């Protein structure tokens, strides 16, 4: 009786282990980096992908009237120009980690969804944080 | 003698946990609301003081369910089954709270309410498993078989807790890694924020201890009624 239970448990643990570290692990990668994408373009051809990386400093162009956002996404090795129609999220800024959903068209990545990835570090503003100072901080970030 | 074995009302320890938890809850709220804003997120970061304790209690409660399910399988004492049930119920409520507050936090910071990234996906599965735990309990009439089947789910379902906790490290995800990292002991948080968070974690844990004892007692009363 006991061996039966142990056998069952071993099978379940084995299956879970396979799911976690085997086949499923690859598919659980939430986004590709630009260099990963460029290395294996044929595989992702005509498929919607998520690209993740940093917004390159000094490349953000945002047309407020047409809601057209252009920037360069980089992972330090490869760079990808991104075009996204819509208002960027509040935390979007240069140097910020982002994930863009979309697909390539004529060398430009057409984003349909723009997500901001923030870090695990939480810091209070150095200058203090009276409501006025924080309001200024938030406005500067935009 | 009989009374001690079959208590009619909560004991002093249960009241102490509940009383202390309820008394300290406003203090925790005050600390959360007076904690400094974050450099990048501003005041949005304060939802953390509800989100993190919710998730922590979900994990803790499912661990207790795991422990008591295991004890039930080894000893076959219905008391263990009742504690497992009580804990799973509370865990489900707090995991739900973590999911809802997480979604409300994700919209202004990430830009979406929900996305199928590893942490969110594993947590959704975790939540679904414990919903299944109660569906299973509701579907089985025989108390002994019900307890056994539930204990099996209580043990196996817990496997997902460490997976969910580690998911942000094992896979490339959108969710940030742990700010209080239990695997490395590193803390990436302003001391004032950390204090407020730890205090809220303590308050929620006290409430959990009170809740689980109270709920297990109610389950015991129910079981006695079912027998009679």
Short mmCIF file of C-alpha atoms in Angstrom, two decimals:
data_model
loop_
_atom_site.label_atom_id
_atom_site.label_comp_id
_atom_site.label_asym_id
_atom_site.label_seq_id
_atom_site.Cartn_x
_atom_site.Cartn_y
_atom_site.Cartn_z
CA UNK A 1 0.00 0.00 0.00
CA UNK A 2 2.72 2.44 1.00
CA UNK A 3 4.84 1.71 -2.08
CA UNK A 4 1.81 2.47 -4.22
CA UNK A 5 1.51 5.94 -2.71
CA UNK A 6 5.25 6.57 -3.01
CA UNK A 7 5.20 5.49 -6.64
CA UNK A 8 2.29 7.82 -7.34
CA UNK A 9 4.03 10.70 -5.64
CA UNK A 10 7.25 10.03 -7.57
CA UNK A 11 5.34 10.07 -10.88
CA UNK A 12 3.64 13.36 -10.02
CA UNK A 13 6.86 14.99 -8.84
CA UNK A 14 8.66 13.74 -11.92
CA UNK A 15 5.98 15.15 -14.21
CA UNK A 16 6.07 18.49 -12.40
CA UNK A 17 9.85 18.54 -12.54
CA UNK A 18 9.69 17.95 -16.26
CA UNK A 19 7.11 20.69 -16.71
CA UNK A 20 9.16 23.16 -14.73
CA UNK A 21 12.67 22.43 -15.94
CA UNK A 22 11.98 20.74 -19.26
CA UNK A 23 9.72 21.70 -22.11
CA UNK A 24 7.58 24.25 -20.33
CA UNK A 25 10.54 26.26 -19.06
CA UNK A 26 11.35 27.51 -22.55
CA UNK A 27 7.82 28.64 -23.24
CA UNK A 28 7.59 30.40 -19.92
CA UNK A 29 10.19 32.90 -21.04
CA UNK A 30 7.98 35.95 -21.07
CA UNK A 31 9.90 38.07 -23.55
CA UNK A 32 12.80 37.85 -26.00
CA UNK A 33 15.73 40.21 -26.00
CA UNK A 34 16.43 42.01 -29.28
CA UNK A 35 19.61 39.99 -29.86
CA UNK A 36 17.77 36.71 -29.32
CA UNK A 37 15.18 37.79 -31.81
CA UNK A 38 17.70 38.92 -34.43
CA UNK A 39 19.68 35.68 -34.11
CA UNK A 40 16.67 33.51 -34.84
CA UNK A 41 14.43 35.70 -36.97
CA UNK A 42 13.09 32.89 -39.13
CA UNK A 43 11.55 31.21 -36.10
CA UNK A 44 9.52 34.26 -35.10
CA UNK A 45 8.59 35.34 -38.63
CA UNK A 46 5.00 36.60 -38.87
CA UNK A 47 4.36 35.73 -35.27
CA UNK A 48 3.50 38.25 -32.58
CA UNK A 49 6.39 38.44 -30.13
CA UNK A 50 7.27 40.25 -26.95
CA UNK A 51 10.55 42.09 -26.97
CA UNK A 52 12.07 43.22 -23.70
CA UNK A 53 14.93 45.58 -22.97
CA UNK A 54 15.81 49.11 -21.98
CA UNK A 55 14.62 52.31 -23.59
CA UNK A 56 17.81 53.75 -25.05
CA UNK A 57 18.77 57.17 -23.69
CA UNK A 58 17.95 60.07 -25.95
CA UNK A 59 15.90 58.13 -28.49
CA UNK A 60 12.36 58.76 -27.23
CA UNK A 61 10.18 60.79 -29.59
CA UNK A 62 6.58 61.26 -28.62
CA UNK A 63 4.07 63.10 -30.79
CA UNK A 64 1.41 64.23 -28.32
CA UNK A 65 -1.13 65.19 -30.99
CA UNK A 66 -0.95 61.97 -32.98
CA UNK A 67 -0.13 59.77 -29.97
CA UNK A 68 2.83 58.32 -31.84
CA UNK A 69 5.70 57.04 -29.76
CA UNK A 70 9.06 56.13 -31.23
CA UNK A 71 12.09 54.89 -29.36
CA UNK A 72 14.98 52.45 -29.61
CA UNK A 73 14.88 49.29 -27.53
CA UNK A 74 18.27 47.90 -26.53
CA UNK A 75 19.65 44.97 -24.58
CA UNK A 76 23.18 46.33 -24.67
CA UNK A 77 24.08 44.24 -27.72
CA UNK A 78 21.36 44.69 -30.30
CA UNK A 79 19.04 47.62 -30.91
CA UNK A 80 15.57 47.66 -32.35
CA UNK A 81 13.56 50.72 -33.43
CA UNK A 82 10.06 50.61 -31.97
CA UNK A 83 6.94 52.38 -33.13
CA UNK A 84 3.95 52.40 -30.80
CA UNK A 85 0.63 54.16 -31.22
CA UNK A 86 -0.90 55.24 -27.95
CA UNK A 87 -0.11 57.01 -24.73
CA UNK A 88 2.93 55.59 -22.97
CA UNK A 89 2.31 54.31 -19.41
CA UNK A 90 3.05 56.75 -16.60
CA UNK A 91 6.31 55.10 -15.63
CA UNK A 92 7.69 55.02 -19.17
CA UNK A 93 10.93 56.97 -19.47
CA UNK A 94 14.43 56.77 -20.89
CA UNK A 95 16.55 54.00 -19.42
CA UNK A 96 13.47 52.20 -18.15
CA UNK A 97 12.96 48.47 -18.70
CA UNK A 98 10.04 47.81 -21.04
CA UNK A 99 8.33 44.90 -22.76
CA UNK A 100 6.72 45.58 -26.14
CA UNK A 101 4.19 43.24 -27.71
CA UNK A 102 3.94 43.42 -31.45
CA UNK A 103 5.62 42.31 -34.67
CA UNK A 104 8.26 43.46 -37.11
CA UNK A 105 7.30 45.34 -40.24
CA UNK A 106 9.94 46.69 -42.60
CA UNK A 107 12.65 46.68 -39.96
CA UNK A 108 10.58 48.56 -37.40
CA UNK A 109 8.95 46.81 -34.49
CA UNK A 110 5.27 47.77 -34.47
CA UNK A 111 4.16 47.67 -30.87
CA UNK A 112 0.55 46.91 -30.02
CA UNK A 113 1.04 46.85 -26.29
CA UNK A 114 3.64 48.62 -24.20
CA UNK A 115 4.46 47.35 -20.70
CA UNK A 116 6.83 48.90 -18.20
CA UNK A 117 9.04 46.65 -16.12
CA UNK A 118 10.13 48.30 -12.89
CA UNK A 119 12.87 47.14 -10.55
CA UNK A 120 12.51 45.49 -7.15
CA UNK A 121 14.18 48.47 -5.46
CA UNK A 122 11.98 50.93 -3.62
CA UNK A 123 13.60 54.18 -2.55
CA UNK A 124 12.24 57.32 -0.97
CA UNK A 125 13.05 60.55 -2.84
CA UNK A 126 16.28 62.07 -1.55
CA UNK A 127 14.99 65.63 -1.28
CA UNK A 128 12.16 64.77 1.08
CA UNK A 129 8.58 64.08 0.32
CA UNK A 130 6.14 66.76 1.22
CA UNK A 131 3.15 66.62 -1.17
CA UNK A 132 4.52 69.54 -3.22
CA UNK A 133 7.91 67.92 -3.63
CA UNK A 134 6.36 64.62 -4.67
CA UNK A 135 4.11 66.36 -7.17
CA UNK A 136 7.18 67.97 -8.68
CA UNK A 137 8.92 64.60 -8.75
CA UNK A 138 6.04 62.95 -10.59
CA UNK A 139 5.85 65.78 -13.08
CA UNK A 140 9.59 65.61 -13.74
CA UNK A 141 9.37 61.89 -14.37
CA UNK A 142 6.89 62.44 -17.20
CA UNK B 1 -13.15 17.06 30.94
CA UNK B 2 -15.53 16.64 28.02
CA UNK B 3 -15.64 20.38 27.60
CA UNK B 4 -11.88 20.64 27.10
CA UNK B 5 -11.98 18.06 24.31
CA UNK B 6 -14.99 19.69 22.63
CA UNK B 7 -14.77 23.44 23.20
CA UNK B 8 -17.90 25.49 22.61
CA UNK B 9 -16.27 28.86 22.18
CA UNK B 10 -12.87 30.25 21.14
CA UNK B 11 -10.11 29.98 23.73
CA UNK B 12 -8.08 32.85 25.16
CA UNK B 13 -5.26 32.45 22.62
CA UNK B 14 -7.66 32.78 19.68
CA UNK B 15 -9.15 35.94 21.17
CA UNK B 16 -5.66 37.28 21.87
CA UNK B 17 -4.58 36.83 18.22
CA UNK B 18 -7.80 38.29 16.86
CA UNK B 19 -7.86 41.16 19.35
CA UNK B 20 -4.24 42.10 18.82
CA UNK B 21 -4.60 41.82 15.04
CA UNK B 22 -7.70 44.02 14.92
CA UNK B 23 -6.17 46.56 17.32
CA UNK B 24 -2.93 46.81 15.36
CA UNK B 25 -4.60 46.93 11.94
CA UNK B 26 -5.22 50.72 12.09
CA UNK B 27 -1.61 51.19 13.23
CA UNK B 28 -0.45 49.22 10.20
CA UNK B 29 -2.71 51.32 7.99
CA UNK B 30 -1.29 54.50 9.51
CA UNK B 31 2.29 53.30 8.91
CA UNK B 32 1.42 52.33 5.34
CA UNK B 33 -0.14 55.72 4.62
CA UNK B 34 2.68 57.68 6.22
CA UNK B 35 5.52 55.68 4.62
CA UNK B 36 7.54 57.60 2.04
CA UNK B 37 6.56 57.45 -1.65
CA UNK B 38 8.87 55.74 -4.13
CA UNK B 39 11.20 57.71 -6.39
CA UNK B 40 9.69 56.20 -9.53
CA UNK B 41 6.18 55.21 -8.53
CA UNK B 42 5.28 57.94 -6.08
CA UNK B 43 2.39 57.04 -3.80
CA UNK B 44 1.46 54.03 -5.93
CA UNK B 45 4.03 52.00 -4.01
CA UNK B 46 1.77 52.02 -0.96
CA UNK B 47 -0.45 49.31 -2.40
CA UNK B 48 2.52 47.08 -1.56
CA UNK B 49 1.54 47.17 2.12
CA UNK B 50 -1.64 45.30 1.21
CA UNK B 51 -0.35 43.29 -1.75
CA UNK B 52 2.68 41.70 -0.10
CA UNK B 53 0.96 40.68 3.20
CA UNK B 54 -1.88 39.21 1.13
CA UNK B 55 0.48 37.07 -0.92
CA UNK B 56 2.53 36.14 2.16
CA UNK B 57 -0.58 34.96 4.01
CA UNK B 58 -1.68 32.98 0.97
CA UNK B 59 1.66 31.17 0.92
CA UNK B 60 1.71 30.70 4.71
CA UNK B 61 -1.88 29.45 4.85
CA UNK B 62 -1.29 26.96 2.04
CA UNK B 63 1.82 25.77 3.86
CA UNK B 64 -0.24 25.16 7.01
CA UNK B 65 -2.82 23.31 4.89
CA UNK B 66 0.02 21.21 3.46
CA UNK B 67 1.33 20.43 6.94
CA UNK B 68 -2.04 19.48 8.41
CA UNK B 69 -3.04 17.53 5.28
CA UNK B 70 0.14 15.49 5.72
CA UNK B 71 -0.63 15.01 9.43
CA UNK B 72 -4.14 13.88 8.52
CA UNK B 73 -2.85 11.34 6.03
CA UNK B 74 -0.49 9.95 8.68
CA UNK B 75 -2.83 10.02 11.73
CA UNK B 76 -6.37 10.08 10.27
CA UNK B 77 -7.51 12.48 13.01
CA UNK B 78 -10.40 14.69 11.77
CA UNK B 79 -9.01 17.62 13.80
CA UNK B 80 -6.07 17.90 11.39
CA UNK B 81 -8.47 17.91 8.45
CA UNK B 82 -10.41 20.79 9.99
CA UNK B 83 -7.29 22.92 10.46
CA UNK B 84 -6.26 22.16 6.85
CA UNK B 85 -9.71 23.25 5.66
CA UNK B 86 -9.68 26.42 7.77
CA UNK B 87 -6.25 27.40 6.54
CA UNK B 88 -7.03 26.74 2.88
CA UNK B 89 -10.13 28.91 3.12
CA UNK B 90 -8.24 31.83 4.62
CA UNK B 91 -5.36 31.31 2.19
CA UNK B 92 -7.76 31.51 -0.73
CA UNK B 93 -9.23 34.78 0.52
CA UNK B 94 -5.83 36.40 1.02
CA UNK B 95 -4.44 35.05 -2.26
CA UNK B 96 -7.48 36.59 -3.92
CA UNK B 97 -6.65 39.86 -2.19
CA UNK B 98 -3.08 39.63 -3.48
CA UNK B 99 -4.35 39.01 -7.03
CA UNK B 100 -6.81 41.91 -6.93
CA UNK B 101 -4.36 44.40 -5.38
CA UNK B 102 -1.71 43.16 -7.80
CA UNK B 103 -3.97 43.92 -10.75
CA UNK B 104 -4.81 47.37 -9.39
CA UNK B 105 -1.08 48.00 -8.97
CA UNK B 106 -0.14 46.60 -12.37
CA UNK B 107 -2.42 48.88 -14.39
CA UNK B 108 -0.72 52.18 -13.48
CA UNK B 109 2.83 50.77 -13.25
CA UNK B 110 3.12 48.10 -15.95
CA UNK B 111 0.33 49.42 -18.14
CA UNK B 112 -2.03 46.40 -18.04
CA UNK B 113 -4.23 44.76 -15.41
CA UNK B 114 -3.17 41.28 -16.35
CA UNK B 115 -0.60 39.57 -18.51
CA UNK B 116 0.31 35.88 -18.64
CA UNK B 117 3.82 36.18 -17.29
CA UNK B 118 5.31 33.46 -15.03
CA UNK B 119 4.57 34.92 -11.58
CA UNK B 120 1.00 35.83 -12.46
CA UNK B 121 0.37 32.54 -14.25
CA UNK B 122 1.69 30.35 -11.43
CA UNK B 123 -0.28 32.38 -8.89
CA UNK B 124 -3.47 32.05 -10.94
CA UNK B 125 -2.93 28.28 -11.11
CA UNK B 126 -2.30 28.22 -7.35
CA UNK B 127 -5.56 30.06 -6.76
CA UNK B 128 -7.44 27.72 -9.09
CA UNK B 129 -6.06 24.62 -7.34
CA UNK B 130 -7.45 25.75 -3.99
CA UNK B 131 -10.78 26.66 -5.58
CA UNK B 132 -10.69 23.03 -6.77
CA UNK B 133 -9.91 21.98 -3.20
CA UNK B 134 -13.28 23.35 -2.08
CA UNK B 135 -15.17 22.02 -5.11
CA UNK B 136 -13.79 18.60 -4.21
CA UNK B 137 -14.79 18.98 -0.58
CA UNK B 138 -18.27 19.98 -1.61
CA UNK B 139 -18.63 17.03 -3.96
CA UNK B 140 -17.82 14.21 -1.51
CA UNK B 141 -20.41 13.21 1.10
CA UNK B 142 -18.46 10.66 3.14
CA UNK B 143 -16.44 12.66 5.72
CA UNK B 144 -13.51 10.25 5.76
CA UNK B 145 -13.14 10.03 2.01
CA UNK B 146 -13.65 13.80 1.74
CA UNK B 147 -10.85 14.45 4.22
CA UNK B 148 -8.52 12.01 2.46
CA UNK B 149 -9.11 13.42 -1.01
CA UNK B 150 -8.81 16.98 0.27
CA UNK B 151 -5.56 16.12 2.06
CA UNK B 152 -4.13 14.78 -1.21
CA UNK B 153 -4.93 18.10 -2.92
CA UNK B 154 -3.63 20.00 0.10
CA UNK B 155 -0.28 18.22 -0.14
CA UNK B 156 0.15 18.28 -3.92
CA UNK B 157 -1.25 21.77 -4.37
CA UNK B 158 1.45 23.20 -2.13
CA UNK B 159 4.15 22.24 -4.66
CA UNK B 160 3.06 25.31 -6.59
CA UNK B 161 3.90 27.70 -3.74
CA UNK B 162 7.72 27.49 -4.01
CA UNK B 163 7.36 27.47 -7.80
CA UNK B 164 5.28 30.65 -7.63
CA UNK B 165 7.71 32.27 -5.20
CA UNK B 166 10.77 31.39 -7.31
CA UNK B 167 9.10 32.03 -10.68
CA UNK B 168 10.49 35.56 -10.88
CA UNK B 169 14.01 34.14 -10.62
CA UNK B 170 13.66 30.97 -12.67
CA UNK B 171 12.03 32.58 -15.67
CA UNK B 172 12.34 35.88 -17.40
CA UNK B 173 9.27 37.72 -16.23
CA UNK B 174 7.66 41.12 -16.08
CA UNK B 175 7.20 40.97 -12.32
CA UNK B 176 10.20 42.33 -10.43
CA UNK B 177 12.20 39.91 -8.27
CA UNK B 178 11.66 39.84 -4.51
CA UNK B 179 12.43 43.10 -2.72
CA UNK B 180 12.98 41.14 0.47
CA UNK B 181 14.83 38.18 -0.97
CA UNK B 182 14.58 35.16 1.33
CA UNK B 183 17.07 33.19 -0.77
CA UNK B 184 19.89 35.74 -0.52
CA UNK B 185 18.77 37.80 2.49
CA UNK B 186 19.10 41.03 0.51
CA UNK B 187 16.64 43.86 1.02
CA UNK B 188 16.10 46.44 -1.72
CA UNK B 189 13.92 48.83 0.17
CA UNK B 190 14.07 52.10 2.05
CA UNK B 191 14.25 51.37 5.84
CA UNK B 192 11.06 53.36 6.49
CA UNK B 193 9.19 51.34 3.85
CA UNK B 194 10.65 48.10 5.17
CA UNK B 195 9.46 48.89 8.71
CA UNK B 196 5.94 49.63 7.55
CA UNK B 197 5.88 46.45 5.45
CA UNK B 198 7.23 44.23 8.23
CA UNK B 199 4.71 45.68 10.68
CA UNK B 200 1.85 44.95 8.28
CA UNK B 201 3.19 41.43 7.70
CA UNK B 202 3.11 40.91 11.47
CA UNK B 203 -0.44 42.27 11.83
CA UNK B 204 -1.71 40.09 8.98
CA UNK B 205 0.01 37.04 10.46
CA UNK B 206 -1.64 37.67 13.86
CA UNK B 207 -5.00 37.98 12.14
CA UNK B 208 -4.35 34.76 10.24
CA UNK B 209 -3.54 32.87 13.45
CA UNK B 210 -6.75 34.15 15.01
CA UNK B 211 -8.81 33.39 11.89
CA UNK B 212 -7.48 29.86 11.44
CA UNK B 213 -8.15 28.91 15.07
CA UNK B 214 -11.60 30.45 14.94
CA UNK B 215 -12.49 28.79 11.63
CA UNK B 216 -11.22 25.39 12.81
CA UNK B 217 -13.48 25.69 15.87
CA UNK B 218 -16.48 26.51 13.67
CA UNK B 219 -15.61 23.49 11.53
CA UNK B 220 -15.49 21.34 14.68
CA UNK B 221 -18.96 22.56 15.72
CA UNK B 222 -20.25 21.82 12.22
CA UNK B 223 -18.78 18.33 12.30
CA UNK B 224 -20.43 17.63 15.65
CA UNK B 225 -23.78 18.76 14.26
CA UNK B 226 -23.28 16.56 11.19
CA UNK B 227 -22.67 13.56 13.45
CA UNK B 228 -25.61 14.21 15.74
#
